[in-house]
Coordinates of C-alpha atoms (C1' of nucleotides) in Angstrom, one line a residue:
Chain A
X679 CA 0.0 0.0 0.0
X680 CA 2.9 2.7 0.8
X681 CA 5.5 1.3 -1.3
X682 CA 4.3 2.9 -4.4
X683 CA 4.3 6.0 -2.3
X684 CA 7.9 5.0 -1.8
X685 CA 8.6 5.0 -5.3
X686 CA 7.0 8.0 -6.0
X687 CA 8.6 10.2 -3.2
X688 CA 11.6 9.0 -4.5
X689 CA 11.4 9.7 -8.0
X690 CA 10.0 12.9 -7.0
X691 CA 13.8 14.3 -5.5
X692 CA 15.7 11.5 -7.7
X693 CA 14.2 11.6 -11.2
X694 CA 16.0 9.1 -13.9
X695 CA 16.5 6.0 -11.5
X696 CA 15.6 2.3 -12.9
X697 CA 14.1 -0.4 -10.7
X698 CA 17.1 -2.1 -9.8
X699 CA 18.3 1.4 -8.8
X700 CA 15.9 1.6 -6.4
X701 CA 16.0 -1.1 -4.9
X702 CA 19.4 0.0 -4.0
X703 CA 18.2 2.6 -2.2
X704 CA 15.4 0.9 -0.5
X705 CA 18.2 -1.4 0.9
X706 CA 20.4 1.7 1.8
X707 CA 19.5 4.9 2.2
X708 CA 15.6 4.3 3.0
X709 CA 16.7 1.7 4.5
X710 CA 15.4 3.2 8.4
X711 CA 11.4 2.7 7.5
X712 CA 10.7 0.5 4.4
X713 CA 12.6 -2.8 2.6
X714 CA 11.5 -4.8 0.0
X715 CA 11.8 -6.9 -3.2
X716 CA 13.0 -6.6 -6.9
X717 CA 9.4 -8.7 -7.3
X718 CA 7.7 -6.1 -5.7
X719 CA 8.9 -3.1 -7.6
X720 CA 9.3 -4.1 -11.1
X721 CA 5.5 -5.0 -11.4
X722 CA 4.6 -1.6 -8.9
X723 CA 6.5 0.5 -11.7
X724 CA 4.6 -1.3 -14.4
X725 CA 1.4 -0.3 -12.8
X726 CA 2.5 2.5 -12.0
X727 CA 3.2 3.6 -15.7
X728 CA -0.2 1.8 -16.7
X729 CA -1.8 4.7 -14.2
X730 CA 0.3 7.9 -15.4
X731 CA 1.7 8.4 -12.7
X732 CA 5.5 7.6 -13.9
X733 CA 6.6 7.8 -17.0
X734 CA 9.5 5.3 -18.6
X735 CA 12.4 5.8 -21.2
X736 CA 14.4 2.3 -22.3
X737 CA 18.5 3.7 -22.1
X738 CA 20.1 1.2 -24.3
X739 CA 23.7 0.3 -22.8
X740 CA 26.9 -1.2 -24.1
X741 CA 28.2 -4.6 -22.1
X742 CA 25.7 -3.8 -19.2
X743 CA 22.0 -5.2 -20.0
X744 CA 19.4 -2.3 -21.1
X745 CA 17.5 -0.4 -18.6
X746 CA 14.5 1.3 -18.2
X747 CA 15.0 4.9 -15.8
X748 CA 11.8 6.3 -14.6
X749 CA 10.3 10.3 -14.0
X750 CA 7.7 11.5 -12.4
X751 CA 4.6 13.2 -14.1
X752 CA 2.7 15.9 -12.8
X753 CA 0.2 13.5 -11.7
X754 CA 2.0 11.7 -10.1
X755 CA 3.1 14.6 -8.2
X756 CA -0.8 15.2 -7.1
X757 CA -1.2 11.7 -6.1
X758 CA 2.0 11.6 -4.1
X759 CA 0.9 15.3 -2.6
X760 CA -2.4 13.6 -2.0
X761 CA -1.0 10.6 0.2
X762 CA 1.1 12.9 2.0
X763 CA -2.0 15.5 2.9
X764 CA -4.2 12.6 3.9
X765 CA -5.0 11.6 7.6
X766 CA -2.0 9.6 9.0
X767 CA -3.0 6.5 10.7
X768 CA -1.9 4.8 13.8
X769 CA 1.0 2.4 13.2
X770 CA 0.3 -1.0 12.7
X771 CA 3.5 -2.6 14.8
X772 CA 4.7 -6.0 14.1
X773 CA 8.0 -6.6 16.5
X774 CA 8.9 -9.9 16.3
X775 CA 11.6 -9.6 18.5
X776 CA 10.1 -7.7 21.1
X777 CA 6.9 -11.0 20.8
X778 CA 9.6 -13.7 21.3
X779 CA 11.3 -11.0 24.6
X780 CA 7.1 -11.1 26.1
X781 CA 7.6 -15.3 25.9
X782 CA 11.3 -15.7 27.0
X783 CA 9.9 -16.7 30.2
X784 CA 9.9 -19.7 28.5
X785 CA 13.7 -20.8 28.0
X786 CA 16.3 -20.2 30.3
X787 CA 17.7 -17.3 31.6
X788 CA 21.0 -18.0 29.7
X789 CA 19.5 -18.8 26.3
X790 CA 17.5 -15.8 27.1
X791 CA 20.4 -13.2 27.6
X792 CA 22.5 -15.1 24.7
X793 CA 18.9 -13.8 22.8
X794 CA 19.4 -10.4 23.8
X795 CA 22.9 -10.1 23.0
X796 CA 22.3 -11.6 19.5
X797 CA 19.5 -9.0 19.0
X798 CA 21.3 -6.6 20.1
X799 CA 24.6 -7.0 17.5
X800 CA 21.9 -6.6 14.8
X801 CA 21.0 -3.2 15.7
X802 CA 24.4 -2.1 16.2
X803 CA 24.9 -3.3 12.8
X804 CA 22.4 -1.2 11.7
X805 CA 23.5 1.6 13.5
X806 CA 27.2 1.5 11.8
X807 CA 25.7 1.3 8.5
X808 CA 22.8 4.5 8.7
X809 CA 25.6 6.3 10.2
X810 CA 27.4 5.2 6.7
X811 CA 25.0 6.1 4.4
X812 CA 23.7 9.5 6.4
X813 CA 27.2 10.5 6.2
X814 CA 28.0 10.0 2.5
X815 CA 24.4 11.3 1.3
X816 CA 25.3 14.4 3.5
X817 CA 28.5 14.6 1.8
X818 CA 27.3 14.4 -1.6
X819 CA 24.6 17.0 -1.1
X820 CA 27.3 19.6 0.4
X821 CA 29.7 18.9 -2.4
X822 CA 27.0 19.7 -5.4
X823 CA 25.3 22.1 -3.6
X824 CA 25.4 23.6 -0.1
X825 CA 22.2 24.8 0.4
X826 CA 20.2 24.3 3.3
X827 CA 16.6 22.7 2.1
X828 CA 13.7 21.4 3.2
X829 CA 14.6 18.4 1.7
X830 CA 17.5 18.1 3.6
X831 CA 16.1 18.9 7.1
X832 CA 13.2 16.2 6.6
X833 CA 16.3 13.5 5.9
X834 CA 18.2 14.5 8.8
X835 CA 15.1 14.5 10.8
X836 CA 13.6 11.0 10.0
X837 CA 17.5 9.8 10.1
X838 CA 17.8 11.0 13.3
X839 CA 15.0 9.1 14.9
X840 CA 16.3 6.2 12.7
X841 CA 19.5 6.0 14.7
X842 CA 17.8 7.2 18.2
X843 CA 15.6 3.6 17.1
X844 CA 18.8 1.5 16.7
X845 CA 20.3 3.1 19.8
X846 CA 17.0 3.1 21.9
X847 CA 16.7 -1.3 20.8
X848 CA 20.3 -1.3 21.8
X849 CA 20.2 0.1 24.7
X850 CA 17.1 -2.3 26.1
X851 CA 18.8 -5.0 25.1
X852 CA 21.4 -4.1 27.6
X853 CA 19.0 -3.3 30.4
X854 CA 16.9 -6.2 30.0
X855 CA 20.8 -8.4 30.0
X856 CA 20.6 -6.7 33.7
X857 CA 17.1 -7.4 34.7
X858 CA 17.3 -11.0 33.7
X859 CA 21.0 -11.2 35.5
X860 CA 19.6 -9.9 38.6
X861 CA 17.1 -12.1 38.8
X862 CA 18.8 -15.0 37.3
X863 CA 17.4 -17.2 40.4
X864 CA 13.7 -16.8 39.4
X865 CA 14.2 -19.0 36.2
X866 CA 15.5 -21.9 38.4
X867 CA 12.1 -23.1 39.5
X868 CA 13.1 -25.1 42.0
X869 CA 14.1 -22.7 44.1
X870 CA 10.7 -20.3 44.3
X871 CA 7.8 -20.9 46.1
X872 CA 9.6 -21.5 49.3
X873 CA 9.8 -17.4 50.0
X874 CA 8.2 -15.6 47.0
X875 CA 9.7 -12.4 45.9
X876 CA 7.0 -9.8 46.6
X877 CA 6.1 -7.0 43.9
X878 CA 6.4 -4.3 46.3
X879 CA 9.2 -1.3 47.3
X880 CA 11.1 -3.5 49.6
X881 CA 11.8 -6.2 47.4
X882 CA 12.0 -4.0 44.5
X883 CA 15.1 -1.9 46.7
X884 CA 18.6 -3.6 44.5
X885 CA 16.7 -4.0 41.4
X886 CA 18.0 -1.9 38.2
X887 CA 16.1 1.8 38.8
X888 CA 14.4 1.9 35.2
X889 CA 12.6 -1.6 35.8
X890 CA 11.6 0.2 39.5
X891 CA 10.6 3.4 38.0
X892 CA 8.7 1.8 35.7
X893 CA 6.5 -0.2 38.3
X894 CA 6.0 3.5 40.2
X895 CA 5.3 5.6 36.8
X896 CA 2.6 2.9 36.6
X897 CA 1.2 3.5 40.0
X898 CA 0.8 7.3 39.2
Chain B
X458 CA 5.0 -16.5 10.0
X459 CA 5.4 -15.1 13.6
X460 CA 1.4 -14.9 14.1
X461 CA 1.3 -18.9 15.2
X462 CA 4.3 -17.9 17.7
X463 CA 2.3 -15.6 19.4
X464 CA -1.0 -17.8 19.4
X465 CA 1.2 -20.4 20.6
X466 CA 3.2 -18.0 23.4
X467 CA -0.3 -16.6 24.5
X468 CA -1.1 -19.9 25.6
X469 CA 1.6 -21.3 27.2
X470 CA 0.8 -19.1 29.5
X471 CA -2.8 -18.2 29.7
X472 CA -4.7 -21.7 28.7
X473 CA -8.3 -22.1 27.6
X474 CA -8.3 -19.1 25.4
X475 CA -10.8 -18.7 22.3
X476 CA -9.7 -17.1 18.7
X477 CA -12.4 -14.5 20.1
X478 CA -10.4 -14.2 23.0
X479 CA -6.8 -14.2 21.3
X480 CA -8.2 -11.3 19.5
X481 CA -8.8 -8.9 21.7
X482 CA -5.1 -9.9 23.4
X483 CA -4.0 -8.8 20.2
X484 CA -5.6 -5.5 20.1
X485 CA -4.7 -4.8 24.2
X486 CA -2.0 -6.6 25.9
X487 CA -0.2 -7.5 22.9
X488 CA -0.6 -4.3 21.0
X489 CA 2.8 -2.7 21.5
X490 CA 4.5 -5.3 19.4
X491 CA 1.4 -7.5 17.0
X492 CA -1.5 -7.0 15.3
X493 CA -4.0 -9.0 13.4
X494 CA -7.2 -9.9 12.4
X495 CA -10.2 -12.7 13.4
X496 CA -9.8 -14.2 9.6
X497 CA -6.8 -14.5 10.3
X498 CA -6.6 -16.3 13.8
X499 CA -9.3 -19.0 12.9
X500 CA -7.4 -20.9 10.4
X501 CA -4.6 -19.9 12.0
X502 CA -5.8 -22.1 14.8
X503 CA -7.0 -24.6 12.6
X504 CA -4.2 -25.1 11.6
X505 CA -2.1 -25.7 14.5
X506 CA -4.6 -28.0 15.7
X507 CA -3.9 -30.5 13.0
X508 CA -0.5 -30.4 13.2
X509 CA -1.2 -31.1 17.0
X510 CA 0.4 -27.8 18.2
X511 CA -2.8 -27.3 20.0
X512 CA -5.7 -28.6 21.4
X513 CA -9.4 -27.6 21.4
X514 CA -12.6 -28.1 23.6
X515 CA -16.0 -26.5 22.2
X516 CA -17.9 -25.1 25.0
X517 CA -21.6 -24.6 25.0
X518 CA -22.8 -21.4 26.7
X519 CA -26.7 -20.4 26.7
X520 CA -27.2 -16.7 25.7
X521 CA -23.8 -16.6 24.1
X522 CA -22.8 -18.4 20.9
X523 CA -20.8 -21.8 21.5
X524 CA -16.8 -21.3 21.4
X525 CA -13.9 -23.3 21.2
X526 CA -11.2 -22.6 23.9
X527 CA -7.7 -23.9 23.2
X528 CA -5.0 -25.5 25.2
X529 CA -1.2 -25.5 24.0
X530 CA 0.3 -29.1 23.7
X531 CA 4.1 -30.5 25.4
X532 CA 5.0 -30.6 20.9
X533 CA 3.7 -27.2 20.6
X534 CA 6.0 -25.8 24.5
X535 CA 8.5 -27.4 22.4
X536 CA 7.9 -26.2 18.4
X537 CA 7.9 -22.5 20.7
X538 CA 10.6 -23.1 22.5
X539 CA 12.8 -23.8 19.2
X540 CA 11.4 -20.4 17.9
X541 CA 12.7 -18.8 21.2
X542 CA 16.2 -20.2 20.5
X543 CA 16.3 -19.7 16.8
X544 CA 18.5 -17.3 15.8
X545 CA 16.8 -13.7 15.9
X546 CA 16.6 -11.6 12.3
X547 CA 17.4 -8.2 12.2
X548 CA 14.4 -6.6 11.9
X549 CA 12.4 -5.8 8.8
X550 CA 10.8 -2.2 9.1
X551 CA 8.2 -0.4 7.6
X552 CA 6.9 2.8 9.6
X553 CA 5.4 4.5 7.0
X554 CA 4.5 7.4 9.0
X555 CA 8.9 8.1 9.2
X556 CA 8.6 7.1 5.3
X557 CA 5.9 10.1 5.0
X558 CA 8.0 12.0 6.9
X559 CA 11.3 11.5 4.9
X560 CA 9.1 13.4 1.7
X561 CA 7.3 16.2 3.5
X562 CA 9.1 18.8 1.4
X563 CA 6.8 18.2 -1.1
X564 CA 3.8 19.9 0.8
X565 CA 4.4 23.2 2.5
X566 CA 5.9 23.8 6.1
X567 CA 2.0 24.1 7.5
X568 CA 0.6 20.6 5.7
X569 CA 3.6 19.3 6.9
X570 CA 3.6 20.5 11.0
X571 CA -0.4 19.5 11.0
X572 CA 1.0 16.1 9.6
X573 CA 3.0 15.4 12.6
X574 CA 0.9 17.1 15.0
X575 CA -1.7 14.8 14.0
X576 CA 1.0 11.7 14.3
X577 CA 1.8 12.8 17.4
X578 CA -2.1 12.5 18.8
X579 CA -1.6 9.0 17.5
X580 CA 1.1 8.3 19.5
X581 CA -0.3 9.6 22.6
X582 CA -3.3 7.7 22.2
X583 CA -1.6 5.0 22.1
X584 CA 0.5 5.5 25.2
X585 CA -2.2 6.3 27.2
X586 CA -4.5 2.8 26.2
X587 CA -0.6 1.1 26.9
X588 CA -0.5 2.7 30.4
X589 CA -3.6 1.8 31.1
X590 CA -3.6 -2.3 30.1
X591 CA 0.0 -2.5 31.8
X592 CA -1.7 -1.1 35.2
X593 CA -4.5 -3.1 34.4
X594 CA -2.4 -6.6 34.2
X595 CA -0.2 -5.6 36.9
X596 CA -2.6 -5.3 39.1
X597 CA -4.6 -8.2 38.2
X598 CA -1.5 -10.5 38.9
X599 CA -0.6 -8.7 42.1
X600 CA -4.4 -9.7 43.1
X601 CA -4.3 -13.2 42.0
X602 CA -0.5 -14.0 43.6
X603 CA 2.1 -11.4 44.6
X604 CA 5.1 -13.5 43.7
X605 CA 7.6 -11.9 40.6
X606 CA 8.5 -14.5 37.9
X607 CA 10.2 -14.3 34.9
X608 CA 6.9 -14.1 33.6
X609 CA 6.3 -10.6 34.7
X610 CA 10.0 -9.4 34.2
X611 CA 9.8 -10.2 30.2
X612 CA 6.4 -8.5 30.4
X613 CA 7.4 -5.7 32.3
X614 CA 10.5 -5.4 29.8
X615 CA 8.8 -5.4 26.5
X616 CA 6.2 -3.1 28.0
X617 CA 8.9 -0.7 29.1
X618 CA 10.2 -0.6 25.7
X619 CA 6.4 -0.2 23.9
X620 CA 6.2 3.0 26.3
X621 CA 9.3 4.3 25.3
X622 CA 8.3 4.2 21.7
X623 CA 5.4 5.9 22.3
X624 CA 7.8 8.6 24.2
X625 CA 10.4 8.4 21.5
X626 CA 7.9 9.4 18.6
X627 CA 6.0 12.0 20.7
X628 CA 9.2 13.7 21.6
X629 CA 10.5 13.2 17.7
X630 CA 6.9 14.7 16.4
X631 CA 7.8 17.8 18.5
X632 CA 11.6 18.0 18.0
X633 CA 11.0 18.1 14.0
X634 CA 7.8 20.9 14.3
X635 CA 10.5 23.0 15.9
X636 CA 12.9 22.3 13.5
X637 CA 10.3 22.9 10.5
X638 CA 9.1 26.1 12.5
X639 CA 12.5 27.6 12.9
X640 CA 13.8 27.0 9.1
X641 CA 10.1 27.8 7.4
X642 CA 11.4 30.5 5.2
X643 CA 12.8 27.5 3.2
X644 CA 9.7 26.5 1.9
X645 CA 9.1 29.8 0.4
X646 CA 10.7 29.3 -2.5
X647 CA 10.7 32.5 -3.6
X648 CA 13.1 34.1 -0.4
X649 CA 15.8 31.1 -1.9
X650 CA 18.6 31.2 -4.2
X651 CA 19.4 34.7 -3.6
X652 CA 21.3 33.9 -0.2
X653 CA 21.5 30.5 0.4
X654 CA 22.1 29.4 3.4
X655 CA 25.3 27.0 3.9
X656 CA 24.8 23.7 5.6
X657 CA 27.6 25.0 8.3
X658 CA 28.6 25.9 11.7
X659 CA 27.6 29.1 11.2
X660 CA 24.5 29.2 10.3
X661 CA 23.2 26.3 12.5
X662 CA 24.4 28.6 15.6
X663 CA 20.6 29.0 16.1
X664 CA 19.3 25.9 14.7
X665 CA 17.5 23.3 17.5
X666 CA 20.3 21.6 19.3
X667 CA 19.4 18.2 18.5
X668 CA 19.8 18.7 15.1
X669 CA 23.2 20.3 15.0
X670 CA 24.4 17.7 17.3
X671 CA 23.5 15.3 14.8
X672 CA 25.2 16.9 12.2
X673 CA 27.9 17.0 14.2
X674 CA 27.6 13.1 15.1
X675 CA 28.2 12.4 11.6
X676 CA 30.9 14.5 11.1
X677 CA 32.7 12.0 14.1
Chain C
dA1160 C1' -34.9 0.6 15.4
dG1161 C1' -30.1 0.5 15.5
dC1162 C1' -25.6 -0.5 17.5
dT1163 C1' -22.3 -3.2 20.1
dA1164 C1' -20.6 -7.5 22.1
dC1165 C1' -20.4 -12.3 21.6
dA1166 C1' -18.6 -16.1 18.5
dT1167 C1' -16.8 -18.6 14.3
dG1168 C1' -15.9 -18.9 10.0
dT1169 C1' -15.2 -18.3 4.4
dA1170 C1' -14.1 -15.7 0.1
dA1171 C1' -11.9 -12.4 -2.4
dT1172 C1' -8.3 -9.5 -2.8
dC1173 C1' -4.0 -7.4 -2.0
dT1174 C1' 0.7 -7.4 -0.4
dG1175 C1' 5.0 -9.7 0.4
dT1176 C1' 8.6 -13.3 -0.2
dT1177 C1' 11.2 -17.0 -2.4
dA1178 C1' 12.4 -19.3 -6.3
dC1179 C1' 13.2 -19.4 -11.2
dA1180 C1' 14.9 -17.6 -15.8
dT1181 C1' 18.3 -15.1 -18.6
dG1182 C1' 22.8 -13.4 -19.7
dA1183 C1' 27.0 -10.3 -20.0
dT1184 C1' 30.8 -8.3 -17.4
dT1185 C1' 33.8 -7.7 -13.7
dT1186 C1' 36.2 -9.0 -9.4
dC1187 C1' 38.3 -12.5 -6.3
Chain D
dG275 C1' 36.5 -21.2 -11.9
dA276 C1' 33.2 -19.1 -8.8
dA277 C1' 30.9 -15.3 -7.2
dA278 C1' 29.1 -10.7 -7.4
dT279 C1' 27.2 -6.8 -10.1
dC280 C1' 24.1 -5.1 -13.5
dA281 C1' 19.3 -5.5 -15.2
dT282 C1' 14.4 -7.0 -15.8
dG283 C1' 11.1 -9.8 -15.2
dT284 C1' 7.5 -14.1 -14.1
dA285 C1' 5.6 -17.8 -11.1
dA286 C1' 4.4 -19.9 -7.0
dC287 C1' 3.5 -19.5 -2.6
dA288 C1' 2.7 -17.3 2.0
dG289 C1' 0.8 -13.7 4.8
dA290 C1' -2.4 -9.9 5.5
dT291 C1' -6.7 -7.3 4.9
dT292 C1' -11.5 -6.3 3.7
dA293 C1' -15.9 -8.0 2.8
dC294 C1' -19.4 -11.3 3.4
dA295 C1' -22.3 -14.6 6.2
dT296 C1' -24.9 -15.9 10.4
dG297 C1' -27.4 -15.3 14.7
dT298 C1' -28.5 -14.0 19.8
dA299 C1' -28.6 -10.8 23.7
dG300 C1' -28.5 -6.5 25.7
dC301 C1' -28.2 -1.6 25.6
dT302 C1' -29.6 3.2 23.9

DNA sequence: AGCTACATGTAATCTGTTACATGATTTC
DNA sequence: GAAATCATGTAACAGATTACATGTAGCT
């Protein structure tokens, strides 16, 4: 539903790129809030084309296979002014890794922090590589043309809460490494329901602060 | 592909629940990480039924339609458990509100601002109906037995982090008005190319902190 | 009289993913 | 000699969404 949106906003600051060319930017540099497949663009284009909203030139090429570069039209400026005029909706979140975390009750408290630490190398993988890209797209832009533009700012903007994501998974991965260490002893059944750990302040006293402040911001 | 992980997580822990019931986890409790839809559940179920995942028992109720309730099976503790130790993806993202976002210069600086207050109102909606089905559980569990298990941890965990979301995209919604507020002139056009302003120390004396700092950031 | 909650499903459609197909050039 | 890059697509399958179907009880 948004991806030809995508490809539309896109070719509205980037005119002349092919499919395959965008998917190359899909996987990079809008990389933060969409992905998806060769499959999925190369027929989206296509329709896209069928509706007048892009319009297609074949360049022919010598020892690299033909392609077909896309522009915008005018109405496909409309429709992509339209989508971005019209009533944003709540997000519809699917975090798989934060379902499996709500169920980790289930396996050990090793194979859950082993979990978390895994988790967390994939963000910081992420994080190195937006850093990456931000920085060379900044480059670019500075060295054609230094101007300040609202086309800039909204990059830098969404980039920046696309890192603040990577650092914000990060850093839960870390605290929740703490939480579980702490209370390693829980996961060893065996040794509960002699004294029970209360949920209350006393109990509560050597626990990590966020996981406390959390149970008081809760309570009002 | 993750849907039948959750069905199956929900009821490791909380047996005898109906696809009726499942849904409207979905749409509270489980709402700061899935979502899905009825149509979607029932086969869902279906399906893990035959391949003995789970187990159901129809209940007849007078002044209610009949439902089936469903009990997880030891196979389908252990087909979850293998999910829980499988080896965790980095995630696949698509906020299309950040992809909105990352096109905004298209529409002028007011579309744009009332396009992110709006988001925002999202967001704190959200937050609020999260605040109130944490307290809500909490308390619940605190009635029913006081003890802390891992079981509340992970919850308490992933809950901390859905909050924080919420936080994180409120606080970004009014970081990047106030960014779009201070450089406004840039939409106009017009008041551009005579003096353009340079994408330097200089002239981001003024600019909002956060987004020199960023800048910065990039720059090592 | 109309709406919401309860409860389970199917059908049609749309979106997304993996696999397949082709073929030249460049890099390891 | 194998793998990656460039380049465009189709086909099959899986997952998600909207619409349709049915029917009672209780509330406004």
């Amino acid at each position: 539903m948004s991806l030809k949106y995508g490809i539309l906003g896109f070719l509205s600051e980037w005119p002349g790129a092919s499919g395959y060319d965008l998917k190359k930017e899909f996987d990079t540099f809008m990389n933060p809030f969409w992905h998806t497949h060769l499959s999925q663009i190369y027929p989206e284009l296509n329709h896209l084309e069928e509706k007048d909203l892009v319009h297609s030139e074949v360049i022919e090429q010598t020892a690299k296979p033909d392609k077909k570069i896309y522009t915008i039209t005018e109405k496909g400026r409309d429709y992509l002014r339209d989508w971005l005029s019209s009533s944003p909706q709540s997000p519809k979140i699917k975090e798989a890794f934060l379902m499996r975390s709500f169920f980790l009750d289930n396996v050990t408290a090793d194979e859950a922090i082993f979990q978390l630490q895994l988790y967390k190398k994939r963000r910081e993988d992420r994080l190195k590589n937006m850093k990456r890209t931000l920085k060379q797209r900044l480059t670019e832009m500075k060295n054609e043309n230094a101007a300040l533009t609202p086309r800039i700012l909204m990059i830098t903007s969404v980039y920046k809460k696309g890192l603040d994501e990577e650092k914000g998974f990060i850093r839960w991965c870390e605290e929740t490494i703490k939480l579980i260490q702490h209370y390693k002893d829980l996961w060893k059944k065996e040794e509960r329901e002699e004294e029970d750990i209360l949920l209350n302040h006393e109990s509560l006293k050597d626990a990590p602060k966020w996981f406390v402040e959390l149970i008081d911001e809760i309570n009002e």
